[in-house]
């Protein structure tokens, strides 16, 4: 099979296309013929060695956590998903040497989630990290639900900062599906159009508007949940618009390593700061997210493509390095690697 590998951390230049033997699934595992691989910031950061040890834990690594394809073999003890099932994949390369940037990959059976028939493989490969992170962000509010479904967030106001990104896009869609009122901050008219297409009720340009005042106009009592991409930069803004007992779900760092929190203000709000990283949320939270995200897909609530607020940027397998560079350069939209054709 064709596989993308790297044997040392560094720039995207360390990625190379090689031929490898097709792997066999072990006990509790399934093998998936990968059709589309999704690229996320965590993939290039791991490859670059910027989020952990510079020395690789394996002699060779195939990148990319997310993907979609068809199960073609199962290991001992596996009954679901069965051979022939269409699936979407998450955390494929977590604590493992092989991700989805190859023609076949082996994953624990739980990480190959049945993909509803109406969803194509590009959508399946766009779920994983973004959708599951968004699910977690929307289910940690002290007074909110632990699971998402239609109506679960009814009556709540959700603020999504950076609504044109992949996680922001998924958060808007899931919050709308669950019945919340959604406000998002954006930096341009083009990104406002994307956030609106995703389903945001209101957009606020933080570069042109008095963002806090505008959000307060839209939500006089404050917002219940902030799904935040840049807490270091937004610490004052979110404190100004958060409702008492509100939650700030922090899932990314767009620059800097430390933040100063206005202590009295946050204490007076009884604010909850919830940091989110899928790798350590626990199996229960992952399983809940996988089930709820699949239900949202089945309901048609998580479409992708420019007309739905998330342009798709596609690369062939041999250009996986360019796909990584695109994500590293903050390309707007979801970057996908087309591994193989469906036929």
Short mmCIF file of C-alpha atoms in Angstrom, two decimals:
data_model
loop_
_atom_site.label_atom_id
_atom_site.label_comp_id
_atom_site.label_asym_id
_atom_site.label_seq_id
_atom_site.Cartn_x
_atom_site.Cartn_y
_atom_site.Cartn_z
CA UNK A 1 0.00 0.00 0.00
CA UNK A 2 0.97 3.65 -0.36
CA UNK A 3 1.72 5.38 2.92
CA UNK A 4 2.98 8.77 4.07
CA UNK A 5 5.60 8.49 6.82
CA UNK A 6 8.12 10.49 8.78
CA UNK A 7 11.02 9.24 10.90
CA UNK A 8 11.90 12.49 12.63
CA UNK A 9 10.11 15.68 13.58
CA UNK A 10 10.44 18.84 11.53
CA UNK A 11 8.82 20.81 8.74
CA UNK A 12 6.40 19.23 6.28
CA UNK A 13 9.47 18.28 4.23
CA UNK A 14 9.99 15.28 6.56
CA UNK A 15 6.89 13.61 5.07
CA UNK A 16 7.60 11.07 2.36
CA UNK A 17 5.53 8.70 0.22
CA UNK A 18 6.57 5.05 0.61
CA UNK A 19 5.31 1.51 -0.05
CA UNK A 20 4.43 -0.53 3.04
CA UNK A 21 2.82 -3.91 3.69
CA UNK A 22 -0.91 -3.84 4.34
CA UNK A 23 -1.31 -4.24 8.13
CA UNK A 24 -3.34 -6.97 9.81
CA UNK A 25 -5.84 -6.10 12.58
CA UNK A 26 -5.14 -7.51 16.03
CA UNK A 27 -7.63 -8.44 18.76
CA UNK A 28 -10.27 -5.74 19.17
CA UNK A 29 -9.12 -3.89 16.03
CA UNK A 30 -10.50 -3.26 12.56
CA UNK A 31 -8.71 -2.52 9.32
CA UNK A 32 -10.12 0.29 7.21
CA UNK A 33 -9.50 1.02 3.55
CA UNK A 34 -9.03 4.77 3.85
CA UNK A 35 -10.68 6.93 1.20
CA UNK A 36 -10.28 10.39 2.73
CA UNK A 37 -7.92 11.61 5.47
CA UNK A 38 -8.63 14.77 7.46
CA UNK A 39 -5.83 17.13 8.53
CA UNK A 40 -6.00 19.11 11.78
CA UNK A 41 -3.61 21.46 13.59
CA UNK A 42 -2.74 18.66 16.02
CA UNK A 43 -1.38 16.64 13.09
CA UNK A 44 1.18 19.17 11.90
CA UNK A 45 2.08 20.17 15.46
CA UNK A 46 2.84 16.54 16.33
CA UNK A 47 4.85 16.17 13.13
CA UNK A 48 6.76 19.38 13.89
CA UNK A 49 7.46 18.30 17.46
CA UNK A 50 5.95 21.51 18.79
CA UNK A 51 3.54 19.91 21.28
CA UNK A 52 5.68 17.23 22.86
CA UNK A 53 9.04 15.47 22.83
CA UNK A 54 11.12 16.02 19.71
CA UNK A 55 12.02 12.32 19.70
CA UNK A 56 9.37 10.11 18.12
CA UNK A 57 7.84 7.32 20.24
CA UNK A 58 7.98 5.00 17.20
CA UNK A 59 10.67 4.45 14.56
CA UNK A 60 8.24 5.63 11.89
CA UNK A 61 4.94 7.52 12.04
CA UNK A 62 2.08 7.89 9.56
CA UNK A 63 0.24 11.12 10.41
CA UNK A 64 -3.39 12.29 10.65
CA UNK A 65 -5.92 11.40 13.32
CA UNK A 66 -9.14 11.65 11.28
CA UNK A 67 -10.44 9.92 8.20
CA UNK A 68 -13.21 7.90 6.59
CA UNK A 69 -13.39 4.71 4.61
CA UNK A 70 -14.66 1.13 4.56
CA UNK A 71 -13.91 -1.70 6.98
CA UNK A 72 -12.29 -4.56 5.08
CA UNK A 73 -11.04 -6.83 7.88
CA UNK A 74 -11.59 -7.33 11.61
CA UNK A 75 -9.51 -8.77 14.39
CA UNK A 76 -10.39 -11.44 16.91
CA UNK A 77 -13.42 -10.63 19.05
CA UNK A 78 -14.80 -7.87 16.83
CA UNK A 79 -18.40 -8.11 15.64
CA UNK A 80 -19.11 -4.40 14.98
CA UNK A 81 -18.40 -2.64 12.71
CA UNK A 82 -18.48 -5.47 10.21
CA UNK A 83 -16.61 -5.90 6.96
CA UNK A 84 -18.10 -3.56 4.37
CA UNK A 85 -19.27 -0.94 6.87
CA UNK A 86 -18.71 2.70 5.97
CA UNK A 87 -17.02 4.42 8.92
CA UNK A 88 -15.54 7.69 10.14
CA UNK A 89 -12.37 7.53 12.20
CA UNK A 90 -11.12 9.51 15.19
CA UNK A 91 -7.83 9.53 17.13
CA UNK A 92 -6.44 6.99 14.69
CA UNK A 93 -2.83 7.89 15.40
CA UNK A 94 -3.14 8.59 19.13
CA UNK A 95 -0.49 6.51 20.94
CA UNK A 96 -0.09 4.52 17.72
CA UNK A 97 2.42 4.74 14.86
CA UNK A 98 -0.08 4.83 12.03
CA UNK A 99 -2.78 7.36 11.21
CA UNK A 100 -4.95 7.83 8.14
CA UNK A 101 -2.50 9.20 5.56
CA UNK A 102 -2.24 5.79 3.93
CA UNK A 103 -4.39 3.40 1.93
CA UNK A 104 -5.16 1.08 4.86
CA UNK A 105 -5.05 1.72 8.59
CA UNK A 106 -5.75 -0.37 11.69
CA UNK A 107 -7.57 1.17 14.67
CA UNK A 108 -9.37 0.00 17.82
CA UNK A 109 -12.91 -0.92 16.80
CA UNK A 110 -14.47 1.88 18.89
CA UNK A 111 -12.61 4.49 16.86
CA UNK A 112 -14.25 3.37 13.61
CA UNK A 113 -17.75 4.81 13.90
CA UNK A 114 -20.55 3.85 11.48
CA UNK A 115 -21.05 6.64 8.93
CA UNK A 116 -24.71 7.29 8.03
CA UNK A 117 -25.53 6.33 4.45
CA UNK A 118 -26.44 9.87 3.40
CA UNK A 119 -23.01 11.23 4.43
CA UNK A 120 -20.12 11.12 1.98
CA UNK A 121 -16.56 10.25 2.95
CA UNK A 122 -15.41 13.89 2.81
CA UNK A 123 -17.90 14.68 5.54
CA UNK A 124 -16.80 11.63 7.50
CA UNK A 125 -13.17 12.74 7.38
CA UNK A 126 -14.19 16.24 8.53
CA UNK A 127 -15.67 15.03 11.84
CA UNK A 128 -13.19 13.57 14.32
CA UNK A 129 -11.19 16.25 16.11
CA UNK A 130 -13.36 19.26 15.17
CA UNK A 131 -16.80 17.81 15.86
CA UNK A 132 -15.80 15.85 18.96
CA UNK A 133 -14.00 18.86 20.41
CA UNK A 134 -17.07 20.99 19.75
CA UNK A 135 -19.28 18.37 21.41
CA UNK A 136 -17.14 18.42 24.53
CA UNK A 137 -17.14 22.22 24.57
CA UNK A 138 -20.93 22.30 24.54
CA UNK A 139 -21.45 19.63 27.24
CA UNK A 140 -19.31 20.85 30.15
CA UNK A 141 -21.55 23.73 31.30
CA UNK A 142 -22.44 23.24 34.95
CA UNK A 143 -26.15 23.78 34.36
CA UNK A 144 -26.27 22.27 30.87
CA UNK A 145 -26.64 18.80 29.36
CA UNK A 146 -23.94 16.15 29.18
CA UNK A 147 -25.28 14.89 25.87
CA UNK A 148 -26.48 16.70 22.75
CA UNK A 149 -29.72 16.12 20.89
CA UNK A 150 -32.41 18.33 19.35
CA UNK A 151 -33.58 20.73 22.07
CA UNK A 152 -30.85 19.84 24.58
CA UNK A 153 -29.47 23.42 24.59
CA UNK A 154 -32.82 25.16 24.26
CA UNK A 155 -32.82 28.51 26.06
CA UNK A 156 -29.02 28.76 26.22
CA UNK A 157 -26.87 31.31 24.40
CA UNK A 158 -23.59 30.06 22.94
CA UNK A 159 -20.77 32.36 21.84
CA UNK A 160 -18.33 30.78 19.38
CA UNK A 161 -15.14 32.79 18.93
CA UNK A 162 -13.52 32.27 15.55
CA UNK A 163 -16.65 30.86 13.94
CA UNK A 164 -15.02 30.30 10.54
CA UNK A 165 -12.61 27.61 11.77
CA UNK A 166 -13.28 23.87 11.68
CA UNK A 167 -14.04 23.52 15.41
CA UNK A 168 -16.00 26.78 15.40
CA UNK A 169 -17.99 25.57 12.40
CA UNK A 170 -18.86 22.30 14.13
CA UNK A 171 -19.74 24.14 17.35
CA UNK A 172 -22.15 26.42 15.49
CA UNK A 173 -23.81 23.48 13.77
CA UNK A 174 -24.08 21.30 16.89
CA UNK A 175 -25.34 24.20 19.01
CA UNK A 176 -28.01 25.03 16.41
CA UNK A 177 -29.01 21.36 16.16
CA UNK A 178 -29.36 21.27 19.95
CA UNK A 179 -31.52 24.41 20.03
CA UNK A 180 -29.17 27.13 21.30
CA UNK A 181 -29.00 30.73 20.15
CA UNK A 182 -25.59 31.10 18.53
CA UNK A 183 -23.43 34.22 18.34
CA UNK A 184 -19.99 34.10 16.74
CA UNK A 185 -17.08 36.49 16.43
CA UNK A 186 -15.34 36.81 13.08
CA UNK A 187 -12.68 39.06 11.51
CA UNK A 188 -14.08 39.78 8.03
CA UNK A 189 -17.23 39.87 5.94
CA UNK A 190 -16.15 36.69 4.14
CA UNK A 191 -15.82 34.81 7.42
CA UNK A 192 -19.14 36.26 8.60
CA UNK A 193 -20.74 34.74 5.50
CA UNK A 194 -19.22 31.35 6.34
CA UNK A 195 -20.40 31.49 9.96
CA UNK A 196 -23.89 32.48 8.84
CA UNK A 197 -23.95 29.63 6.33
CA UNK A 198 -23.00 27.28 9.17
CA UNK A 199 -26.06 28.44 11.09
CA UNK A 200 -24.94 31.26 13.39
CA UNK A 201 -27.83 33.53 14.33
CA UNK A 202 -25.54 36.56 14.78
CA UNK A 203 -21.99 37.51 13.77
CA UNK A 204 -19.83 40.18 15.41
CA UNK A 205 -16.70 41.56 13.73
CA UNK A 206 -14.24 41.90 16.59
CA UNK A 207 -11.93 44.08 14.49
CA UNK A 208 -14.54 46.69 13.63
CA UNK A 209 -17.19 46.52 16.34
CA UNK A 210 -17.13 47.06 20.06
CA UNK A 211 -17.49 43.32 20.34
CA UNK A 212 -18.46 43.18 24.02
CA UNK A 213 -21.11 45.88 23.63
CA UNK A 214 -22.52 44.27 20.51
CA UNK A 215 -22.71 40.82 22.13
CA UNK A 216 -24.43 42.35 25.15
CA UNK A 217 -26.99 43.91 22.82
CA UNK A 218 -27.69 40.49 21.37
CA UNK A 219 -27.64 38.72 24.75
CA UNK A 220 -28.50 41.25 27.48
CA UNK A 221 -28.31 38.61 30.23
CA UNK A 222 -24.97 37.31 28.97
CA UNK A 223 -23.91 34.11 27.26
CA UNK A 224 -24.03 30.69 28.89
CA UNK A 225 -21.19 28.96 27.04
CA UNK A 226 -18.19 30.39 25.22
CA UNK A 227 -16.49 28.00 22.80
CA UNK A 228 -13.15 29.76 22.70
CA UNK A 229 -10.26 29.47 20.25
CA UNK A 230 -8.08 32.25 21.69
CA UNK A 231 -8.58 32.69 25.42
CA UNK A 232 -5.29 34.54 25.93
CA UNK A 233 -6.51 37.26 23.58
CA UNK A 234 -10.18 37.01 24.60
CA UNK A 235 -9.88 36.92 28.39
CA UNK A 236 -11.34 40.42 28.85
CA UNK A 237 -14.00 40.03 26.16
CA UNK A 238 -15.47 36.82 27.51
CA UNK A 239 -15.47 38.16 31.06
CA UNK A 240 -17.54 41.08 29.81
CA UNK A 241 -20.23 38.94 28.20
CA UNK A 242 -20.37 35.79 30.32
CA UNK A 243 -23.51 35.06 32.33
CA UNK A 244 -23.06 34.19 36.02
CA UNK A 245 -22.20 30.46 36.34
CA UNK A 246 -21.24 30.48 32.68
CA UNK A 247 -18.56 28.27 31.14
CA UNK A 248 -15.63 29.10 28.90
CA UNK A 249 -14.60 26.02 26.92
CA UNK A 250 -11.01 26.59 25.81
CA UNK A 251 -9.82 24.29 23.05
CA UNK A 252 -6.90 26.06 21.35
CA UNK A 253 -4.04 28.48 21.77
CA UNK A 254 -3.54 30.98 18.98
CA UNK A 255 -0.40 32.52 20.46
CA UNK A 256 1.31 32.94 23.81
CA UNK A 257 1.80 30.62 26.76
CA UNK A 258 0.38 32.51 29.73
CA UNK A 259 -2.77 34.43 30.52
CA UNK A 260 -3.66 36.89 33.27
CA UNK A 261 -7.22 36.44 34.47
CA UNK A 262 -9.14 39.35 36.08
CA UNK A 263 -9.60 37.42 39.30
CA UNK A 264 -12.40 39.30 41.02
CA UNK A 265 -14.48 39.51 37.86
CA UNK A 266 -14.24 35.80 37.13
CA UNK A 267 -14.84 34.88 40.76
CA UNK A 268 -17.87 37.15 40.91
CA UNK A 269 -19.28 35.32 37.88
CA UNK A 270 -18.63 31.89 39.38
CA UNK A 271 -17.10 31.28 35.97
CA UNK A 272 -15.91 27.85 34.92
CA UNK A 273 -12.75 27.63 32.81
CA UNK A 274 -12.84 24.28 31.04
CA UNK A 275 -9.75 23.32 29.05
CA UNK A 276 -10.33 20.73 26.34
CA UNK A 277 -7.97 18.24 24.72
CA UNK A 278 -9.47 15.12 23.20
CA UNK A 279 -6.49 12.95 24.04
CA UNK A 280 -7.26 13.07 27.77
CA UNK A 281 -11.05 13.59 28.02
CA UNK A 282 -11.59 9.89 28.77
CA UNK A 283 -13.35 7.07 26.95
CA UNK A 284 -16.81 7.92 28.29
CA UNK A 285 -16.70 11.43 26.84
CA UNK A 286 -15.31 10.15 23.55
CA UNK A 287 -18.03 7.52 23.23
CA UNK A 288 -20.75 10.07 24.00
CA UNK A 289 -19.34 12.48 21.42
CA UNK A 290 -19.11 9.75 18.77
CA UNK A 291 -22.75 8.76 19.31
CA UNK A 292 -24.12 12.31 19.37
CA UNK A 293 -22.05 13.49 16.40
CA UNK A 294 -23.26 10.51 14.38
CA UNK A 295 -26.85 11.33 15.32
CA UNK A 296 -26.32 14.92 14.16
CA UNK A 297 -24.89 13.67 10.87
CA UNK A 298 -27.89 11.37 10.46
CA UNK A 299 -30.16 14.40 10.96
CA UNK A 300 -28.25 16.34 8.30
CA UNK A 301 -27.01 18.85 10.89
CA UNK A 302 -23.26 18.73 10.11
CA UNK A 303 -22.87 19.35 6.36
CA UNK A 304 -19.56 20.62 4.97
CA UNK A 305 -18.61 22.58 1.88
CA UNK A 306 -18.50 26.32 1.22
CA UNK A 307 -22.27 26.56 0.91
CA UNK A 308 -22.48 25.20 4.46
CA UNK A 309 -19.75 27.44 5.89
CA UNK A 310 -16.72 25.15 5.62
CA UNK A 311 -14.90 25.13 2.26
CA UNK A 312 -13.14 21.87 1.44
CA UNK A 313 -9.51 22.10 0.37
CA UNK A 314 -8.40 18.83 -1.21
CA UNK A 315 -4.98 17.30 -1.90
CA UNK A 316 -3.98 13.88 -3.29
CA UNK A 317 -2.08 11.51 -1.01
CA UNK A 318 1.29 12.29 -2.59
CA UNK A 319 0.79 15.96 -1.64
CA UNK A 320 0.12 15.33 2.05
CA UNK A 321 3.02 17.66 2.86
CA UNK A 322 1.19 20.47 1.05
CA UNK A 323 -1.96 19.61 3.00
CA UNK A 324 -0.02 19.97 6.26
CA UNK A 325 1.40 23.29 5.09
CA UNK A 326 -2.09 24.52 4.26
CA UNK A 327 -3.31 23.83 7.80
CA UNK A 328 -0.14 25.29 9.27
CA UNK A 329 -0.77 28.48 7.28
CA UNK A 330 -4.34 28.76 8.63
CA UNK A 331 -6.06 28.07 5.33
CA UNK A 332 -9.76 28.78 5.72
CA UNK A 333 -11.80 25.61 5.45
CA UNK A 334 -11.27 21.91 6.03
CA UNK A 335 -8.14 20.39 4.53
CA UNK A 336 -8.59 16.85 3.23
CA UNK A 337 -6.27 14.30 1.67
CA UNK A 338 -7.97 12.15 -0.96
CA UNK A 339 -6.33 8.78 -0.40
CA UNK A 340 -8.26 6.60 -2.82
CA UNK A 341 -11.39 6.56 -4.95
CA UNK A 342 -14.57 4.94 -3.70
CA UNK A 343 -14.68 2.31 -6.41
#
